[in-house]
CSV table of C-alpha atoms in Angstrom, one decimal:
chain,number,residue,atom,x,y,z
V,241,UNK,CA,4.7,20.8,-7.5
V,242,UNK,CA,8.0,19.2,-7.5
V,243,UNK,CA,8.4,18.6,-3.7
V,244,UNK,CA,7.3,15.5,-2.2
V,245,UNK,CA,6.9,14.2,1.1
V,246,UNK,CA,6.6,10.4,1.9
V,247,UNK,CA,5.9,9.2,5.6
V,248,UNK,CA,7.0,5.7,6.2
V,249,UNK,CA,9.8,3.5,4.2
V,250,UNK,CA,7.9,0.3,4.3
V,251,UNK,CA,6.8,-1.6,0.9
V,252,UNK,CA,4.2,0.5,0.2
V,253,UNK,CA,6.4,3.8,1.2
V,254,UNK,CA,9.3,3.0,-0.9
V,255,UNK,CA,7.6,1.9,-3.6
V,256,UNK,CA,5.8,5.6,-3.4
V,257,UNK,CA,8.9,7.4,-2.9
V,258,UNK,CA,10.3,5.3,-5.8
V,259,UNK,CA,7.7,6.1,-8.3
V,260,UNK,CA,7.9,10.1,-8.0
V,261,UNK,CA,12.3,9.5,-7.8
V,262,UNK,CA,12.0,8.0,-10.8
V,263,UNK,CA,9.7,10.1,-12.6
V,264,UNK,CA,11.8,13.4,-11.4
V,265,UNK,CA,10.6,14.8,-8.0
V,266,UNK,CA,12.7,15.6,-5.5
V,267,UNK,CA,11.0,13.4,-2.7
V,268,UNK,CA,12.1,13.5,1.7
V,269,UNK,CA,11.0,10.1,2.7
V,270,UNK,CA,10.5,9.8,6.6
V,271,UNK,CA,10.6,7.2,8.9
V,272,UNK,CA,10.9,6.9,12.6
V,273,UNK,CA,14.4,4.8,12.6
V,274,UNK,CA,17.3,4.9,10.2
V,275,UNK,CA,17.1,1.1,10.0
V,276,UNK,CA,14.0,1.3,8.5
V,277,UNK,CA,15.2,3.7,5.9
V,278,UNK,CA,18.1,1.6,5.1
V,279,UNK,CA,15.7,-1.0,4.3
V,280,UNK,CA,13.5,1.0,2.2
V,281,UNK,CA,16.8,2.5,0.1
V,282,UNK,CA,17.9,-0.9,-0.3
V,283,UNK,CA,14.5,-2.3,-1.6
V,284,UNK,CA,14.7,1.1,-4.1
V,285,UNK,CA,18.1,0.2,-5.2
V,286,UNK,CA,17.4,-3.5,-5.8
V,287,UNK,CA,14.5,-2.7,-7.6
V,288,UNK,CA,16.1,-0.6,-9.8
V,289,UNK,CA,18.5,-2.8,-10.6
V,290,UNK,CA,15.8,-5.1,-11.8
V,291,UNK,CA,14.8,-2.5,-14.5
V,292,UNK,CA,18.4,-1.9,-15.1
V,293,UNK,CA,18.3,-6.0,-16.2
V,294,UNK,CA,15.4,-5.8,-18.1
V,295,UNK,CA,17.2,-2.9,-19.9
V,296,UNK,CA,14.2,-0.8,-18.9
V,297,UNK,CA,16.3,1.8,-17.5
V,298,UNK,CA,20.4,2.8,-17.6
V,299,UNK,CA,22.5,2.6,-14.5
V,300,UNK,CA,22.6,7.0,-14.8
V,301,UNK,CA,18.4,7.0,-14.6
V,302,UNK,CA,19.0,4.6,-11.4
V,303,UNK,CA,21.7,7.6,-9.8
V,304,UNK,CA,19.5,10.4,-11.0
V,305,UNK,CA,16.3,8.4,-9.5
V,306,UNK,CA,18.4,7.5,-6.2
V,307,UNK,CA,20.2,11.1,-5.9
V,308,UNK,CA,16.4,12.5,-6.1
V,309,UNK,CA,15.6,11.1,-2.3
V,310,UNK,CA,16.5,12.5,0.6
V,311,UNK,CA,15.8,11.1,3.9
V,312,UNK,CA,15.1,11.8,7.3
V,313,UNK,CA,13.9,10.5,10.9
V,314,UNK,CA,11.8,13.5,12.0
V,315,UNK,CA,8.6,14.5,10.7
V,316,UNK,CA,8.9,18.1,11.1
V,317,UNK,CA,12.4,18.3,9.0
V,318,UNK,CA,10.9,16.3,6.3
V,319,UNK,CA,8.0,18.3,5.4
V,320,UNK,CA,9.0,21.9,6.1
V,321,UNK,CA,9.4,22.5,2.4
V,322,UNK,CA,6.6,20.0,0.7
V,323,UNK,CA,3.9,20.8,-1.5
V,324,UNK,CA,2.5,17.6,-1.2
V,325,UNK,CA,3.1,14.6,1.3
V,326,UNK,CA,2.2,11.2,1.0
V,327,UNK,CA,1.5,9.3,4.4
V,328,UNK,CA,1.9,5.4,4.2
V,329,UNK,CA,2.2,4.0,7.5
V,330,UNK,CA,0.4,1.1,8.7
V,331,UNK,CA,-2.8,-0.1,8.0
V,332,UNK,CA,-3.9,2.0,11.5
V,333,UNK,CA,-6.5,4.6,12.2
V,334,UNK,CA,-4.9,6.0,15.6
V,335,UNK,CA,-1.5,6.0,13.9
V,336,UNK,CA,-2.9,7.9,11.0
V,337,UNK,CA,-4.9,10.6,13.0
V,338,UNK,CA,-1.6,11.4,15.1
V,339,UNK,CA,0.7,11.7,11.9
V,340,UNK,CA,-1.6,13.5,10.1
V,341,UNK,CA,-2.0,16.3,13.4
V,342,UNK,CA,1.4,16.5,13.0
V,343,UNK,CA,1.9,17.0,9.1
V,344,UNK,CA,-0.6,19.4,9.5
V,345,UNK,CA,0.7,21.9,12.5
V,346,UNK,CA,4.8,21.0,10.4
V,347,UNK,CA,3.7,21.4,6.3
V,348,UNK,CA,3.4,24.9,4.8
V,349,UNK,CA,-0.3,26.1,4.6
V,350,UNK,CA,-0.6,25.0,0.6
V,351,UNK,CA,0.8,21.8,1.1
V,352,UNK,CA,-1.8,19.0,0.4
V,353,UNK,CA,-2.0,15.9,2.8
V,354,UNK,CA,-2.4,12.7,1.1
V,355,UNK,CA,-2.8,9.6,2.4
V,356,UNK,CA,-2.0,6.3,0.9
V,357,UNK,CA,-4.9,4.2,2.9
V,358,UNK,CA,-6.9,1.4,1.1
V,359,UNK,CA,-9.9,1.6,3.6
V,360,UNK,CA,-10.1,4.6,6.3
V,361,UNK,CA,-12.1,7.2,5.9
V,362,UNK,CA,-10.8,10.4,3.8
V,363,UNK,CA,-13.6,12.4,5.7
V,364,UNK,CA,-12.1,11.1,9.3
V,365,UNK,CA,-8.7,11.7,8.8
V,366,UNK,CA,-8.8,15.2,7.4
V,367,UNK,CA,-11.3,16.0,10.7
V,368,UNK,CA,-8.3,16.1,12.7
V,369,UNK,CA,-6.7,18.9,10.6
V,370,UNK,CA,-6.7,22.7,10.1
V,371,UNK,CA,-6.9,22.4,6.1
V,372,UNK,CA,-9.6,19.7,5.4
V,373,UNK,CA,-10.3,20.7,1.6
V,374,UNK,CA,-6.4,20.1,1.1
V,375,UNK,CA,-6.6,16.1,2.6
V,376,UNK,CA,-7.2,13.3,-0.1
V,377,UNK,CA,-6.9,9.9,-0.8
V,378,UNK,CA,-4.1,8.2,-3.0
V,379,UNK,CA,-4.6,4.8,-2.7
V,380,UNK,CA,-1.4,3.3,-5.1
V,381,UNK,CA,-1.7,-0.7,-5.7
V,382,UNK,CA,1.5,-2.8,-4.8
V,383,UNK,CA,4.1,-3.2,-6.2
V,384,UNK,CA,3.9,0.8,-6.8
V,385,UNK,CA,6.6,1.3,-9.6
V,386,UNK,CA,4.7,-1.6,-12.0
V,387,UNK,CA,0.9,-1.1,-11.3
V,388,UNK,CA,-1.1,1.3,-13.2
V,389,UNK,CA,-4.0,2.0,-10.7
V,390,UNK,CA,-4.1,4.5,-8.2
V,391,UNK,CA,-7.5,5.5,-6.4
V,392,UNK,CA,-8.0,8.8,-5.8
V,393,UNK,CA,-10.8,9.3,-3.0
V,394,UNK,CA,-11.7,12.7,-2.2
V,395,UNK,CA,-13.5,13.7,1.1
V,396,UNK,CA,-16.3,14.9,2.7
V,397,UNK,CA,-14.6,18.4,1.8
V,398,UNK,CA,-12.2,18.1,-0.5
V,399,UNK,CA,-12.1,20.6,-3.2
V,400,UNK,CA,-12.1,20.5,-7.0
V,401,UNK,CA,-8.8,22.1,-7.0
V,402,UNK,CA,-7.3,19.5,-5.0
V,403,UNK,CA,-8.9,16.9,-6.6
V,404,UNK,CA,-7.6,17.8,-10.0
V,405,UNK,CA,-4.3,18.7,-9.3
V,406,UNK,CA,-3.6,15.1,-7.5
V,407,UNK,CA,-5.6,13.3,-10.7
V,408,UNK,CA,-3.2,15.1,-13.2
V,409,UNK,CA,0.0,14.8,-10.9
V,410,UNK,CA,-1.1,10.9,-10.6
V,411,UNK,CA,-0.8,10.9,-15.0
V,412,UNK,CA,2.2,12.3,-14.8
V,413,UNK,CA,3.8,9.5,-13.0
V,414,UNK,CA,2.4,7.3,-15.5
V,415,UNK,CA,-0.5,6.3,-13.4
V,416,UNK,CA,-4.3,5.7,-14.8
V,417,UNK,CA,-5.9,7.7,-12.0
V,418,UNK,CA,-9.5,6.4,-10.9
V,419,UNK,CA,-11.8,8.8,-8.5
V,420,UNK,CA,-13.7,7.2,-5.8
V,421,UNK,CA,-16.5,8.4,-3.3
V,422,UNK,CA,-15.2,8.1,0.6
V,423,UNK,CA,-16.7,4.9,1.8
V,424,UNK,CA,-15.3,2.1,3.6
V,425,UNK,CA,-12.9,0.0,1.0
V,426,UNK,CA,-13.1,2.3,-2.0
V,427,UNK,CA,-13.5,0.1,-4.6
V,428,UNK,CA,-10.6,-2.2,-4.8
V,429,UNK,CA,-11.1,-3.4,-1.6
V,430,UNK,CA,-14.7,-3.5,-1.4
V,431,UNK,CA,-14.6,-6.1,-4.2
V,432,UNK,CA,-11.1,-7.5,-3.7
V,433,UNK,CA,-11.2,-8.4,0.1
V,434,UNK,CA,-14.9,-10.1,0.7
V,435,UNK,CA,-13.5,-12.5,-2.2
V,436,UNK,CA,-10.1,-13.0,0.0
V,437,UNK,CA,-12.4,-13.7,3.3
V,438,UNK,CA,-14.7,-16.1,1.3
V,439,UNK,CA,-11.7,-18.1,-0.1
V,440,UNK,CA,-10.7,-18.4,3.5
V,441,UNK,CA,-13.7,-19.4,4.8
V,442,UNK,CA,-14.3,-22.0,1.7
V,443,UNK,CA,-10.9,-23.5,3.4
V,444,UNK,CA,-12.1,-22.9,6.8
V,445,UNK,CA,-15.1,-24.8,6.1
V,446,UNK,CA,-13.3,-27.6,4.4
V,447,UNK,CA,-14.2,-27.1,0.9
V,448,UNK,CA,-10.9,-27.6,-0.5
V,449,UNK,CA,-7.3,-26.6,0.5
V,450,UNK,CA,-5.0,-23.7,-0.2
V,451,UNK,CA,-3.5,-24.9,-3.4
V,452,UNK,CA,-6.6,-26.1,-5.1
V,453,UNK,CA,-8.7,-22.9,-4.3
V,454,UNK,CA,-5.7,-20.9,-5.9
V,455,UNK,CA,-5.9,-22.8,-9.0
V,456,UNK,CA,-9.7,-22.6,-9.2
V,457,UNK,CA,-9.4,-18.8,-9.3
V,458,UNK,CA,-6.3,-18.9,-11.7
V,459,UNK,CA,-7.1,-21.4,-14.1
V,460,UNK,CA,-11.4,-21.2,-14.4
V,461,UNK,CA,-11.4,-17.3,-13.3
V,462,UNK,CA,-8.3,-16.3,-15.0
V,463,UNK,CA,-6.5,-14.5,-12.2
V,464,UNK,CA,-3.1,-14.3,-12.1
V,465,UNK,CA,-2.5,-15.3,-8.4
V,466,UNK,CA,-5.0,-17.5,-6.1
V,467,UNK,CA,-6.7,-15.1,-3.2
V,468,UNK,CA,-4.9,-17.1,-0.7
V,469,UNK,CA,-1.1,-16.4,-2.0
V,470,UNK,CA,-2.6,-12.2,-3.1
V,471,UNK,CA,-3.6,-12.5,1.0
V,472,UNK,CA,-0.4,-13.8,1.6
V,473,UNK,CA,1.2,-11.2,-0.5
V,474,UNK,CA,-0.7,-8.3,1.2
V,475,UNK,CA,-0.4,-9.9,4.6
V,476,UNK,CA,-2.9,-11.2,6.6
V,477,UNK,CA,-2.8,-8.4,9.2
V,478,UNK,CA,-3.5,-5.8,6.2
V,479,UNK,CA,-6.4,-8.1,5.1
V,480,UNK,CA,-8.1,-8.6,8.6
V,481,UNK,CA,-7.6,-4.7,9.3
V,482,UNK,CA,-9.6,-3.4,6.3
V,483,UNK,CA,-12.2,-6.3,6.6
V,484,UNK,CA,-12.4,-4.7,10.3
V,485,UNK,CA,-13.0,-1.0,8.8
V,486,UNK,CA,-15.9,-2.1,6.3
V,487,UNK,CA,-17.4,-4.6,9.2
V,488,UNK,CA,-17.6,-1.4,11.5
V,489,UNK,CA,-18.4,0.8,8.7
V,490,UNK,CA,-21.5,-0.6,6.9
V,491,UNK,CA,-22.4,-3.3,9.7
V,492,UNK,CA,-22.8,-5.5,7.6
V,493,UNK,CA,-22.1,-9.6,8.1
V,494,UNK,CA,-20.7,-10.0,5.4
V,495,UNK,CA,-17.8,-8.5,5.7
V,496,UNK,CA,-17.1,-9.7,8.8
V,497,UNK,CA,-13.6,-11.5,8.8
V,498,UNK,CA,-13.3,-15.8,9.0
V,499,UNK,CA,-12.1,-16.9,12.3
V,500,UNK,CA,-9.4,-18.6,10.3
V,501,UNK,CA,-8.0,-14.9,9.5
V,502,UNK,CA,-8.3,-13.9,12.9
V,503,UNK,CA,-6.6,-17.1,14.2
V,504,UNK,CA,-3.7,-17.0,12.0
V,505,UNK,CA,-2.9,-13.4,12.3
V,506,UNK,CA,-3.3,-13.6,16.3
V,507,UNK,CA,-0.9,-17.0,16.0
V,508,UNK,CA,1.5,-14.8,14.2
V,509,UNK,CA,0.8,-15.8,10.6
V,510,UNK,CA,0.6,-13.3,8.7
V,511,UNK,CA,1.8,-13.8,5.1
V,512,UNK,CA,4.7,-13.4,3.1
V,513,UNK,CA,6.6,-10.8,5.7
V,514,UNK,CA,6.6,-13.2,8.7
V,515,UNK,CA,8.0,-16.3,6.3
V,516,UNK,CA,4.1,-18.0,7.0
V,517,UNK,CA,0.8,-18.0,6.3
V,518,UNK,CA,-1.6,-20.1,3.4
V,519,UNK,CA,1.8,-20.7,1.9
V,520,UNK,CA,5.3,-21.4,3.1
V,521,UNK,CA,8.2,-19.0,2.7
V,522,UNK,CA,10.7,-19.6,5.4
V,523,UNK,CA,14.4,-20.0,4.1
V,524,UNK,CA,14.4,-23.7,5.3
V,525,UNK,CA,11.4,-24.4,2.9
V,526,UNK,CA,13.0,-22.4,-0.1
V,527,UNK,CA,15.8,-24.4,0.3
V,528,UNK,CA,13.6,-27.8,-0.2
V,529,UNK,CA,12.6,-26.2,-3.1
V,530,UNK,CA,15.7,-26.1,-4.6
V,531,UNK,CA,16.9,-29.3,-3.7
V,532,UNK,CA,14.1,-30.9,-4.6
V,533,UNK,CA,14.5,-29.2,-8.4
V,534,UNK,CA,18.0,-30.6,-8.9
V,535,UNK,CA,16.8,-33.8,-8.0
V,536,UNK,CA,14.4,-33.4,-11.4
């Protein structure tokens, strides 16, 4: 297996496409729009150069890594010659259904179809296709080039073979591969977001505010970042859709998402990517930041 397939050059995408670059795949990474391939090449680069400063890498593993990925704007051109692709579009069942139609009718028969979903059903998705004991679940953890963990969630009828393979390719890009059972959330998000949702309704409900929840949870729980700022981090869309998926899939109250969520994301507030959400991060108030540091 040295082919690889990534659909989608967003953060989770690049960081994807990065990971098996890096690790010496040849990877196709698709995308609907050159821009947004641009974008995801930069982010790769930059990143790179980040190891390259940290002396973790030489400047010849960054051109290997970057000569390793090819990219392209239509589907059936990028995974003609794939053994395995990884999809990582948004956060969106009807989107993911229609790509993965398509990977299936464009990929040779033995490819395997991964998808890179932290909520939707395995089971669903590979439904839709012609080779449903070749779909699976690799659920990598942002950002992709430093975290360890990547859930590996095998369907309704995913075989052993599959299963395996995708567990041992996941070690060899350094990755501490966990399998899951196909239920709404996995794991990581089964535990992670109800705790997000509860933050936000501890602020909706006037408990405390956004910087004193944070430092509860960093300071008495030892977490490195606040759930607020991780929900800012993730963005709030991501957040509201996979509390959405677990509230439709087990029906159950509690994971049904604050108001506050649903407010801001509707309002347009949705984390880190739109410059607001719990926090600030719009260039006017990075620049207060500054000024007020030389002012120290």
């Amino acid at each position: 297996m040295k082919n690889i397939t990534v659909i989608g050059a967003g953060t989770m995408g690049n960081g994807i496409a990065h990971t098996f670059a890096q690790s010496g795949f040849q990877v196709s990474l698709v995308d609907i729009s050159q821009e947004s391939i641009d974008r995801g090449l930069s982010t790769i680069g930059k990143n790179l150069d980040r190891m390259i400063a940290k002396e973790k890498i030489s400047e010849a593993d960054k051109k290997e890594t970057l000569d390793n990925i090819q990219s392209f704007t239509s589907l059936p051109d990028g995974v003609k010659n794939a053994d395995l692709i990884v999809e990582a579009a948004t956060e969106n069942l009807d989107l993911k259904l229609k790509i993965f139609k398509q990977m299936d009718e464009s990929a040779p028969s033995n490819c395997i179809l991964a998808t890179n979903t932290s909520s939707i059903s395995i089971t669903q998705i590979a439904a839709v296709t012609s080779r449903p004991d070749k779909v699976i679940g690799m659920h990598f953890m942002n950002p992709v080039p430093i975290m360890k963990l990547v859930e590996i969630i095998r369907g309704y009828s995913t075989s052993d073979e599959v299963t395996n393979t995708i567990m041992k390719l996941s070690e060899e890009l350094g990755k501490t591969p966990m399998e899951v059972n196909d239920y709404p959330g996995f794991v990581a998000n089964r535990i992670l977001m109800p705790m997000i949702n509860e933050a936000i309704e501890t602020l909706y409900n006037g408990v405390a505010g956004v910087e004193e929840i944070d430092t509860v949870m960093k300071l008495g729980m030892a977490h490195p970042m606040g759930p607020l700022q991780l929900a800012d981090f993730i963005g709030l869309d991501v957040c509201l859709s996979i509390l959405n998926v677990m509230y439709d899939g087990f029906k159950n109250p509690k994971y049904a998402p604050c108001p506050l969520l649903v407010n801001m994301v509707m309002a347009g507030k949705k984390g880190v990517k739109s410059g607001e959400g719990f926090y600030d991060y719009s260039e006017s108030r990075k620049a207060e930041k500054i000024s007020n540091a030389f002012k120290k």
